[in-house]
CSV table of C-alpha atoms and ligand atoms in Angstrom, one decimal:
chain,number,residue,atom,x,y,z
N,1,UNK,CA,-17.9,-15.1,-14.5
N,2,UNK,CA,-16.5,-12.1,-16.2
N,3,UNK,CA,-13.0,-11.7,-16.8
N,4,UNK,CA,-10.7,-9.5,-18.7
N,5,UNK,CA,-6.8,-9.8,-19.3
N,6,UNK,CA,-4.4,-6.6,-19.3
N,7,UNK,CA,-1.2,-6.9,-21.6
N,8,UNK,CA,1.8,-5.4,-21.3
N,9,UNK,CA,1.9,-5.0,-24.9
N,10,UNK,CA,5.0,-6.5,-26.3
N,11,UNK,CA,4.5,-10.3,-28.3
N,12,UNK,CA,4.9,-12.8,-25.4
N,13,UNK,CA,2.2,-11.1,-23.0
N,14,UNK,CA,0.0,-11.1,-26.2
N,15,UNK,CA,0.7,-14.6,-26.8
N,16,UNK,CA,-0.8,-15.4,-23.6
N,17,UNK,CA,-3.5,-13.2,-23.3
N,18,UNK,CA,-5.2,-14.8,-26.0
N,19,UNK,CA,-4.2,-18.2,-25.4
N,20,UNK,CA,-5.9,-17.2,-22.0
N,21,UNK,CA,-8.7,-15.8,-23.5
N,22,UNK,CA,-9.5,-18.3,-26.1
N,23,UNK,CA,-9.2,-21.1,-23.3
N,24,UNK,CA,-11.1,-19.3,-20.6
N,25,UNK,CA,-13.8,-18.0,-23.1
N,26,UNK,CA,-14.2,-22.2,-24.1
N,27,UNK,CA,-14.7,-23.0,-20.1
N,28,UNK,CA,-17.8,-20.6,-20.8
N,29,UNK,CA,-16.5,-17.1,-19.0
N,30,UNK,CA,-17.7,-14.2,-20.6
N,31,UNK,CA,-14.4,-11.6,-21.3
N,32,UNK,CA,-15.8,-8.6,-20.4
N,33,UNK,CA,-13.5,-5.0,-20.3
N,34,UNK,CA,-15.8,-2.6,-19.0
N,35,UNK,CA,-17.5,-4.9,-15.3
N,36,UNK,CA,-14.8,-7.7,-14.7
N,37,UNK,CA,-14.9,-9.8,-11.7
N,38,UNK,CA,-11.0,-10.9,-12.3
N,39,UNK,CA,-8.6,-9.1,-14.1
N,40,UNK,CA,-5.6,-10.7,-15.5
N,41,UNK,CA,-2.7,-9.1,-16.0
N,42,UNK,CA,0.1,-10.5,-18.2
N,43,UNK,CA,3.7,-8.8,-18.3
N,44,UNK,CA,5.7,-7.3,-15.3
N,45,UNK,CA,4.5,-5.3,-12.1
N,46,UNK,CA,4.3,-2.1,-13.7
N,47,UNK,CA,1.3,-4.3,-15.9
N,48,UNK,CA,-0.1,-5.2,-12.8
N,49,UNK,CA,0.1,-1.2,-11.5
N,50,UNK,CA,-1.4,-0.4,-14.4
N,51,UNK,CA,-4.1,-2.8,-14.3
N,52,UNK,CA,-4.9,-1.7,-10.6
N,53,UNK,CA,-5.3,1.9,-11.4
N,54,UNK,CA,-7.6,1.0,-14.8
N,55,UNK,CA,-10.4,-0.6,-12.3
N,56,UNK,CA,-9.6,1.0,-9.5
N,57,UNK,CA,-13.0,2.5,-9.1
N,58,UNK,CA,-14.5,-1.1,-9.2
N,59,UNK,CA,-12.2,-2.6,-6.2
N,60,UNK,CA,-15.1,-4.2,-4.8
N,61,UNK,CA,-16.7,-6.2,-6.9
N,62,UNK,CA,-13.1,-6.9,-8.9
N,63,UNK,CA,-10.2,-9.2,-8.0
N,64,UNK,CA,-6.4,-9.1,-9.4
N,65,UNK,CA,-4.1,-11.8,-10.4
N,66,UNK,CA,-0.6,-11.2,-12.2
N,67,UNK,CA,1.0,-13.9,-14.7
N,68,UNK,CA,4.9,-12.5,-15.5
N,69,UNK,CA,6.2,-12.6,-18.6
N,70,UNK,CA,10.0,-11.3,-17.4
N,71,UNK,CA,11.6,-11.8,-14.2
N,72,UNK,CA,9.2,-13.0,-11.1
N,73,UNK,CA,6.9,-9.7,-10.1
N,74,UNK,CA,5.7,-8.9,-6.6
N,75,UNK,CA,2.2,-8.9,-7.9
N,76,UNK,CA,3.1,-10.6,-10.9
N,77,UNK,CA,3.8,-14.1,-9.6
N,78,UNK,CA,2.5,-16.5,-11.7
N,79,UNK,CA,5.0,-18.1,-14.3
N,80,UNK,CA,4.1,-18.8,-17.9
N,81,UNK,CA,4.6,-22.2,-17.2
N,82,UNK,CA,2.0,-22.7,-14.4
N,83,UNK,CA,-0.7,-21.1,-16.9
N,84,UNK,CA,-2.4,-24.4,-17.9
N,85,UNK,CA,-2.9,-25.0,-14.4
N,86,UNK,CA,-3.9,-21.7,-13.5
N,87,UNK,CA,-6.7,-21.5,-16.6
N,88,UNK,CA,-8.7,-24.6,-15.2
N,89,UNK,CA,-8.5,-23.1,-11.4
N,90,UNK,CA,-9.8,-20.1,-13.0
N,91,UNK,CA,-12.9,-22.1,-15.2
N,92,UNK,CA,-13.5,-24.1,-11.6
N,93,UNK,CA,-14.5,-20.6,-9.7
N,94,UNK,CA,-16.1,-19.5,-7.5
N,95,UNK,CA,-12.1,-18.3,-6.1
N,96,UNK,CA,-10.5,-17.6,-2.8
N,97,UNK,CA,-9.7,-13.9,-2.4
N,98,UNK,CA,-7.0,-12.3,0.0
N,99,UNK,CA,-6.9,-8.3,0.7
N,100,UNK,CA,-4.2,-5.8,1.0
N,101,UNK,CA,-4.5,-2.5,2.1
N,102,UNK,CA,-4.4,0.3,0.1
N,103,UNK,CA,-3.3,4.1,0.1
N,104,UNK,CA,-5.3,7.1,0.4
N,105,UNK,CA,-4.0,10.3,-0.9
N,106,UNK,CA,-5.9,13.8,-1.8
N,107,UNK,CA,-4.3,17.1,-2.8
N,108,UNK,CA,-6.3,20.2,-1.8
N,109,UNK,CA,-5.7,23.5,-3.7
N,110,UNK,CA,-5.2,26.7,-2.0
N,111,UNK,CA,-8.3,28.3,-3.9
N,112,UNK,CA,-10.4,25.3,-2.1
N,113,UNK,CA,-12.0,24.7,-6.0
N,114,UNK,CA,-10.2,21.6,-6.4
N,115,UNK,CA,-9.5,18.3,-4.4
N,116,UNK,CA,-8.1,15.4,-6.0
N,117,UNK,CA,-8.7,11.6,-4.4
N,118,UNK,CA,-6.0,9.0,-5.3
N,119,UNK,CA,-5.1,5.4,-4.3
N,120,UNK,CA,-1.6,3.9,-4.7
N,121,UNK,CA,-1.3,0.2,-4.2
N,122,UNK,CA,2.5,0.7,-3.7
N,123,UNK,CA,2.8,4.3,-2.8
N,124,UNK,CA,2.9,8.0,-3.3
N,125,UNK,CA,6.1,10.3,-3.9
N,126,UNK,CA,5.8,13.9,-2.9
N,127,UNK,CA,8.7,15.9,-4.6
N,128,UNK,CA,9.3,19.6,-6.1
N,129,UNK,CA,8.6,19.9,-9.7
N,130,UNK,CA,11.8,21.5,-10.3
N,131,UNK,CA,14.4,19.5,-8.0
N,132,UNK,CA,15.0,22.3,-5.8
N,133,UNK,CA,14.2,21.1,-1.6
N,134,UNK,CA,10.3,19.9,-0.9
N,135,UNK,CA,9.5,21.9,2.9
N,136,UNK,CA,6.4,20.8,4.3
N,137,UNK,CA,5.0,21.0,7.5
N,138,UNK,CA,4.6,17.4,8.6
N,139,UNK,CA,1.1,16.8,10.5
N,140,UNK,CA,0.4,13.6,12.1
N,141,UNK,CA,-3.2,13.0,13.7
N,142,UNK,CA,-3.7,16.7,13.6
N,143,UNK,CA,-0.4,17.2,15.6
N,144,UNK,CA,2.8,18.9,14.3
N,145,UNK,CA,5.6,16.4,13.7
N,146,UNK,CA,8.1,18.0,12.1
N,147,UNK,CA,9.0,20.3,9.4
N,148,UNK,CA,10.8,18.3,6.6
N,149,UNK,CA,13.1,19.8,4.2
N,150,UNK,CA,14.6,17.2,1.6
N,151,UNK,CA,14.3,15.7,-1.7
N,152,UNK,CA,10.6,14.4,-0.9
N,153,UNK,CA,8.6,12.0,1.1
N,154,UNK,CA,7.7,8.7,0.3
N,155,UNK,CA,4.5,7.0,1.6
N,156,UNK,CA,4.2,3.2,1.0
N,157,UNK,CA,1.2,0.6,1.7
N,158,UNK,CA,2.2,-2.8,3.0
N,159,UNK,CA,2.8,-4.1,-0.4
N,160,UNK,CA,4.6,-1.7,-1.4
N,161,UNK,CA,6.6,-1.4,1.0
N,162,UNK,CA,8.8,-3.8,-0.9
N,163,UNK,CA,9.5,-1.4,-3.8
N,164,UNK,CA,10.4,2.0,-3.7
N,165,UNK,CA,10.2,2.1,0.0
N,166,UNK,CA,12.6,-0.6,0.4
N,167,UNK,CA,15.3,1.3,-2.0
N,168,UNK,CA,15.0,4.3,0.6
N,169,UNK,CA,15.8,2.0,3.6
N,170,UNK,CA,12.0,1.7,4.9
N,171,UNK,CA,11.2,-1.5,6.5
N,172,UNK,CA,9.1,-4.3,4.9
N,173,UNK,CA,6.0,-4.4,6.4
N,174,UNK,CA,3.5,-7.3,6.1
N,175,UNK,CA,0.1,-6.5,4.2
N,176,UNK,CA,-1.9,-7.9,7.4
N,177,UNK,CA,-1.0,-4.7,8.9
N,178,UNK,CA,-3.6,-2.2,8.0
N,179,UNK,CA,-0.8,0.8,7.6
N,180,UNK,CA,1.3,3.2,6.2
N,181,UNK,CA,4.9,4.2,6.1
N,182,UNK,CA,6.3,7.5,5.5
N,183,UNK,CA,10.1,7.3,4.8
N,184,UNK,CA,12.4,10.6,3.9
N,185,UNK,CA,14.2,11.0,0.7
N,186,UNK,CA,17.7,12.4,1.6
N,187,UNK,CA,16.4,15.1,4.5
N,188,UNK,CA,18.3,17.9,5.3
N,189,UNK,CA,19.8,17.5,8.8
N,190,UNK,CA,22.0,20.0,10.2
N,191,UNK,CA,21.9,22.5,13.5
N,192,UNK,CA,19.0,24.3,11.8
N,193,UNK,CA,16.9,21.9,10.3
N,194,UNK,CA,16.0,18.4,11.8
N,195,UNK,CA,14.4,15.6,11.1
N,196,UNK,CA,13.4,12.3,12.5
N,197,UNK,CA,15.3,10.4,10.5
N,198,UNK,CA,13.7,7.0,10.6
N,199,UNK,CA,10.9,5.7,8.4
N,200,UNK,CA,7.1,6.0,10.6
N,201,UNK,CA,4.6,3.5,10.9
N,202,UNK,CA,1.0,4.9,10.9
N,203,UNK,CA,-2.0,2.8,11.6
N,204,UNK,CA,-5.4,3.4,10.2
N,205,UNK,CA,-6.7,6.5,11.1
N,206,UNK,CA,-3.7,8.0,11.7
N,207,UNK,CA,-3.8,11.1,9.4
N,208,UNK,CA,-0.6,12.2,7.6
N,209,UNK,CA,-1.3,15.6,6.5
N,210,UNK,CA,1.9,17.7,4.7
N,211,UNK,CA,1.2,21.1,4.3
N,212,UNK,CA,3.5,23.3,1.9
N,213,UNK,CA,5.9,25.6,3.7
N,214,UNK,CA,7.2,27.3,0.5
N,215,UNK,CA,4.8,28.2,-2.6
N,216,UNK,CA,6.1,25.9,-5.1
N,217,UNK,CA,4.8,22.9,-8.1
N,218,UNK,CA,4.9,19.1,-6.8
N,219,UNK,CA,5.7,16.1,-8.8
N,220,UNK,CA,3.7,13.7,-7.4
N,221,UNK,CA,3.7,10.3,-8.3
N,222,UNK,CA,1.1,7.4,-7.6
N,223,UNK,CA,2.7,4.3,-8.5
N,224,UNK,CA,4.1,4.0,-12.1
N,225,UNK,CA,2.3,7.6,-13.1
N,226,UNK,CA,3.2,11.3,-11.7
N,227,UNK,CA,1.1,14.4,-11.7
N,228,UNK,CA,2.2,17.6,-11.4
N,229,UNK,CA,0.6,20.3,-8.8
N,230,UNK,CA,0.8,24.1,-8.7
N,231,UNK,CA,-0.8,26.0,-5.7
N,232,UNK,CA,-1.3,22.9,-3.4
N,233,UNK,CA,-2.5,23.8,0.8
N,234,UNK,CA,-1.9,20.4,1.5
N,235,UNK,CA,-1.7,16.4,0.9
N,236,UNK,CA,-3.3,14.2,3.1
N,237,UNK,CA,-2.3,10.5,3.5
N,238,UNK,CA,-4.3,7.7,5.2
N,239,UNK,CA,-4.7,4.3,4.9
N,240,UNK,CA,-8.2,4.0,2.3
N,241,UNK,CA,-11.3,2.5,3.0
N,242,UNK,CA,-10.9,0.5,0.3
N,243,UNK,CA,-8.8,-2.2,-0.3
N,244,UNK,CA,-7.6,-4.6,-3.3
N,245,UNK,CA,-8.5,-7.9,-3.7
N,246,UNK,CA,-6.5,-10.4,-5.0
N,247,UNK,CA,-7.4,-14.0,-6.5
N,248,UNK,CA,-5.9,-16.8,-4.6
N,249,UNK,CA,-5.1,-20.2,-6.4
N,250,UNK,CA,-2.4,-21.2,-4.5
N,251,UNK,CA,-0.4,-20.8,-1.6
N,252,UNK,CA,2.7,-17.9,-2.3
N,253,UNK,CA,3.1,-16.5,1.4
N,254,UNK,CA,4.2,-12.6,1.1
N,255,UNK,CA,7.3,-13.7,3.7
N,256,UNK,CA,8.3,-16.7,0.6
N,257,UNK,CA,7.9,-13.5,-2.3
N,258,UNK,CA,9.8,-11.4,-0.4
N,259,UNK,CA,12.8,-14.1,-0.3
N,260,UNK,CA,12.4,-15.1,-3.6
N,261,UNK,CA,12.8,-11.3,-4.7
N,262,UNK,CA,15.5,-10.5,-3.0
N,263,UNK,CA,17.3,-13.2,-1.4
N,264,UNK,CA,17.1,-16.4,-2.8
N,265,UNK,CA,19.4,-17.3,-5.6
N,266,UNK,CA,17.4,-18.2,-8.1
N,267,UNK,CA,17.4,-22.1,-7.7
E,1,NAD,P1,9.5,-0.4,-13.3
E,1,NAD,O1,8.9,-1.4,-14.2
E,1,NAD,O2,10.8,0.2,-13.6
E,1,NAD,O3,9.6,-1.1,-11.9
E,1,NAD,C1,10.7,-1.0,-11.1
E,1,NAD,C2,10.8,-2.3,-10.3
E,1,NAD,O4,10.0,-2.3,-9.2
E,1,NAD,C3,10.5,-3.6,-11.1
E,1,NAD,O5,11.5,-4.5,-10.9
E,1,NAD,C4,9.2,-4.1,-10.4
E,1,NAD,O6,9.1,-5.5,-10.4
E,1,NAD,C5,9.5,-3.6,-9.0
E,1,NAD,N1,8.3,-3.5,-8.2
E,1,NAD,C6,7.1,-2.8,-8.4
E,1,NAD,N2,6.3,-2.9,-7.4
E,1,NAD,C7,6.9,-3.7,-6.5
E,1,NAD,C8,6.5,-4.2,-5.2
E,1,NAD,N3,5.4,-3.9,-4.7
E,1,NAD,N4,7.5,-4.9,-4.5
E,1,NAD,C9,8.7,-5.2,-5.1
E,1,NAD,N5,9.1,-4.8,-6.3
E,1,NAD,C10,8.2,-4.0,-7.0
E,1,NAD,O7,8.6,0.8,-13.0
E,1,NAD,P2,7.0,0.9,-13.2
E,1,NAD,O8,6.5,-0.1,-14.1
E,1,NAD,O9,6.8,2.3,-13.5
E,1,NAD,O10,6.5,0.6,-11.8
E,1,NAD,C11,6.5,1.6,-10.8
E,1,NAD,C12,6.9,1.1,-9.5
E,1,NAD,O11,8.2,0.7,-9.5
E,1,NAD,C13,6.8,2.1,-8.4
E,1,NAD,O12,5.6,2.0,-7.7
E,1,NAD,C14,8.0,2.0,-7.6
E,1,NAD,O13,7.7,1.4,-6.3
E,1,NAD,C15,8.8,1.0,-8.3
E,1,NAD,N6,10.2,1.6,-8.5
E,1,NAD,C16,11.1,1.2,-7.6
E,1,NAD,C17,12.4,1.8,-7.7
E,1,NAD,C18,13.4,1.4,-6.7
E,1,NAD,O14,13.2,0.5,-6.0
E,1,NAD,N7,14.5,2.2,-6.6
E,1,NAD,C19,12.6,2.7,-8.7
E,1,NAD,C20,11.6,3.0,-9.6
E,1,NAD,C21,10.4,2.5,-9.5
């Protein structure tokens, strides 16, 4: 099997990187950057983000795992310690796999020459380049919703609905659900302009499309990186076809993770 190992760069994800690669090169896997089968990736969730987007256009034939090399990571939730273990479940593949569902985001230009296609494992922040208010025409299923006027929009997969999501008062949704969520970021509610309010739930298929009301540059960030868009007609948000993969060697439960982020004490 081929195999490759992304670091977050400081000395301790090194260490292990190539103590994993010398010891899963010895069980006879072939490390391989360009057509892995499992990536590894060693330091914190932003590692693992960044690992994602690095083989993102190989999501089918590739599956993720996360060792931490900080404080326990959403995706990143193997411990150095459980590494020796983890190397010979590794050597003994063929591995279990279990998928999360992914987001689907492309940004049209007005001119029609340019369409970009992302996907965000945790989500996709829509704000104005400048901090003055984002107003967009909010579309769902080719219906108007609402006109939002605010700091931005948020939309989070399932898994990521634990991260920034969470922070904004969305709810945590369980990656079995093949969805969405769209939460606000400090909307502008008053007797002129109105909102919703709540964070929405959109299953597959259910289209989000924002259309700009005012001509104006977005900041608009995909996970741990932001791009920035002049002239954009609109920005459509679905759950994608695809979806990520990740390498199972043991039971975590996303219900125990999300405890032992957030409310557990550390025992
Ligand atoms: P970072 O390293 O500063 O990450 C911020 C924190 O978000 C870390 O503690 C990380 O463990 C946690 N995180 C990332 N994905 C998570 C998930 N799915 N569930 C629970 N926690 C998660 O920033 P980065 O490396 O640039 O990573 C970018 C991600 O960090 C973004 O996708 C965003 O969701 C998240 N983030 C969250 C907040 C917030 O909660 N207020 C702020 C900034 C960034």
């Amino acid at each position: 099997m081929k195999f490759a190992i992304v670091s977050k760069g400081d000395d301790r994800s090194n260490t292990i990187k190539t103590t994993m690669k010398e010891y899963l090169t010895e069980f006879t896997l072939d490390y391989n950057e360009e057509e892995p089968e499992l990536v590894i990736s060693v330091g914190g969730d932003g590692t693992f983000l960044e690992a994602f987007h690095r083989y993102h256009h190989r999501l089918d034939k590739t599956a993720f795992i996360g060792v931490h090399t900080g404080h326990l990571g959403f995706y990143a939730d193997y411990t150095p310690g459980e590494l020796e273990k983890l190397i010979i479940e590794i050597a003994k593949t063929p591995f279990q796999t279990i998928e999360y569902p992914l987001l689907e985001v492309i940004v049209r230009s007005k001119t029609g020459e340019k369409e970009d296609r992302w996907l965000a494992l945790n989500e996709a922040m829509i704000k104005t380049a400048d901090g003055s208010s984002v107003v967009l025409d909010v579309e769902i299923k080719g219906e108007h919703f609402e006109t939002f006027r605010g700091d931005g929009i948020c939309l989070s997969t399932p898994s990521g609905s634990t991260a920034y999501n969470k922070a904004l008062g969305g709810a945590i949704l369980h990656p079995s659900f093949e969805a969405i969520q769209l939460t606000e970021m400090a909307s502008i509610n008053n007797r002129v302009f109105r909102t919703i309010g709540s964070p929405l739930i959109l299953p597959k298929h259910h289209t989000c499309m924002l259309r700009p009301m005012r001509d104006s540059s977005f900041l608009i960030s995909l996970d741990h990186f932001t791009k920035i868009y002049t002239n954009v007609k609109s920005i459509q948000c679905r759950v994608a076809k695809e979806k990520v993969r990740f390498a199972r060697f043991r039971q975590f439960p996303f219900w125990n993770r999300v405890r032992d982020s957030f409310v557990a004490d550390g025992d």
